[in-house]
């Protein structure tokens, strides 16, 4: 069996017919995918989440963040927390 002859009979259009059909229906405009807005949205959402996580991680390692963690774990009393917080705020200026 000649496969090249079989392949030629399986085509729906000849090359010139296909090009004519495509040229007739092409209006020259750009037609985006209907959900093209999802990718920029995902990019900016990822960017903002990363900034938020980095900010929280940085804030946690500051003196006040460490003090808050120690108070939350019960390692210091409220009086000690307020006293040390006042010192940190005073020296921060």
Short mmCIF file of C-alpha atoms in Angstrom, two decimals:
data_model
loop_
_atom_site.label_atom_id
_atom_site.label_comp_id
_atom_site.label_asym_id
_atom_site.label_seq_id
_atom_site.Cartn_x
_atom_site.Cartn_y
_atom_site.Cartn_z
CA UNK A 1 0.00 0.00 0.00
CA UNK A 2 1.28 3.42 -0.92
CA UNK A 3 1.10 5.50 2.25
CA UNK A 4 1.85 8.82 0.53
CA UNK A 5 -1.17 8.38 -1.74
CA UNK A 6 -3.28 7.45 1.27
CA UNK A 7 -2.07 10.52 3.17
CA UNK A 8 -2.99 12.77 0.24
CA UNK A 9 -6.53 11.43 0.17
CA UNK A 10 -6.95 12.02 3.93
CA UNK A 11 -6.46 15.79 3.75
CA UNK A 12 -9.61 17.85 3.92
CA UNK A 13 -8.27 20.84 2.02
CA UNK A 14 -5.43 21.40 -0.36
CA UNK A 15 -2.81 23.88 0.72
CA UNK A 16 -4.15 26.67 -1.46
CA UNK A 17 -7.72 26.07 -0.26
CA UNK A 18 -6.59 26.12 3.37
CA UNK A 19 -4.67 29.36 2.91
CA UNK A 20 -7.64 30.96 1.17
CA UNK A 21 -9.97 29.84 3.95
CA UNK A 22 -7.65 31.20 6.63
CA UNK A 23 -7.12 34.48 4.79
CA UNK A 24 -10.85 34.99 4.35
CA UNK A 25 -11.51 34.64 8.07
CA UNK A 26 -8.54 36.56 9.44
CA UNK A 27 -9.44 40.14 10.33
CA UNK A 28 -5.94 41.22 11.38
CA UNK A 29 -6.86 41.69 15.02
CA UNK A 30 -5.40 40.07 18.09
CA UNK A 31 -7.89 37.85 19.88
CA UNK A 32 -6.72 36.98 23.37
CA UNK A 33 -7.66 33.87 25.21
CA UNK A 34 -10.92 34.54 27.13
CA UNK A 35 -9.18 34.21 30.49
CA UNK A 36 -6.06 36.22 29.66
CA UNK A 37 -6.56 38.28 32.82
CA UNK A 38 -5.89 35.27 35.07
CA UNK A 39 -2.12 35.24 34.48
CA UNK A 40 -1.43 38.87 35.43
CA UNK A 41 -3.72 38.44 38.42
CA UNK A 42 -1.83 35.34 39.55
CA UNK A 43 1.50 37.11 39.05
CA UNK A 44 0.54 40.11 41.18
CA UNK A 45 -1.16 37.96 43.80
CA UNK A 46 1.99 35.84 44.13
CA UNK A 47 4.13 38.97 44.28
CA UNK A 48 2.02 40.51 47.06
CA UNK A 49 1.94 37.28 49.08
CA UNK A 50 5.74 37.01 48.88
CA UNK A 51 6.14 40.64 50.01
CA UNK A 52 3.70 40.05 52.88
CA UNK A 53 5.51 36.89 54.02
CA UNK A 54 8.93 38.54 53.80
CA UNK A 55 7.66 41.55 55.76
CA UNK A 56 6.22 39.36 58.51
CA UNK A 57 9.37 37.28 58.68
CA UNK A 58 11.54 40.39 58.96
CA UNK A 59 9.25 41.93 61.57
CA UNK A 60 9.36 38.77 63.67
CA UNK A 61 13.14 39.07 64.03
CA UNK A 62 13.07 42.60 65.37
CA UNK A 63 13.42 43.25 69.09
CA UNK A 64 9.72 43.94 69.59
CA UNK A 65 8.80 40.78 67.69
CA UNK A 66 11.09 38.67 69.85
CA UNK A 67 9.66 40.33 72.94
CA UNK A 68 6.11 39.58 71.80
CA UNK A 69 7.02 35.95 71.18
CA UNK A 70 8.58 35.62 74.65
CA UNK A 71 5.47 37.12 76.24
CA UNK A 72 3.19 34.86 74.18
CA UNK A 73 5.13 31.77 75.29
CA UNK A 74 4.82 32.87 78.93
CA UNK A 75 8.54 33.34 79.46
CA UNK A 76 8.06 36.87 80.85
CA UNK A 77 5.25 38.53 82.78
CA UNK A 78 3.13 41.41 81.56
CA UNK A 79 5.02 43.85 83.77
CA UNK A 80 8.35 42.68 82.31
CA UNK A 81 6.88 42.91 78.81
CA UNK A 82 5.71 46.49 79.28
CA UNK A 83 9.02 47.52 80.89
CA UNK A 84 11.14 46.03 78.10
CA UNK A 85 8.79 47.35 75.43
CA UNK A 86 9.19 50.88 76.82
CA UNK A 87 12.99 50.49 76.71
CA UNK A 88 12.90 49.23 73.11
CA UNK A 89 10.64 52.07 71.98
CA UNK A 90 12.82 54.62 73.80
CA UNK A 91 16.06 53.39 72.25
CA UNK A 92 14.42 53.07 68.83
CA UNK A 93 14.13 56.84 68.50
#
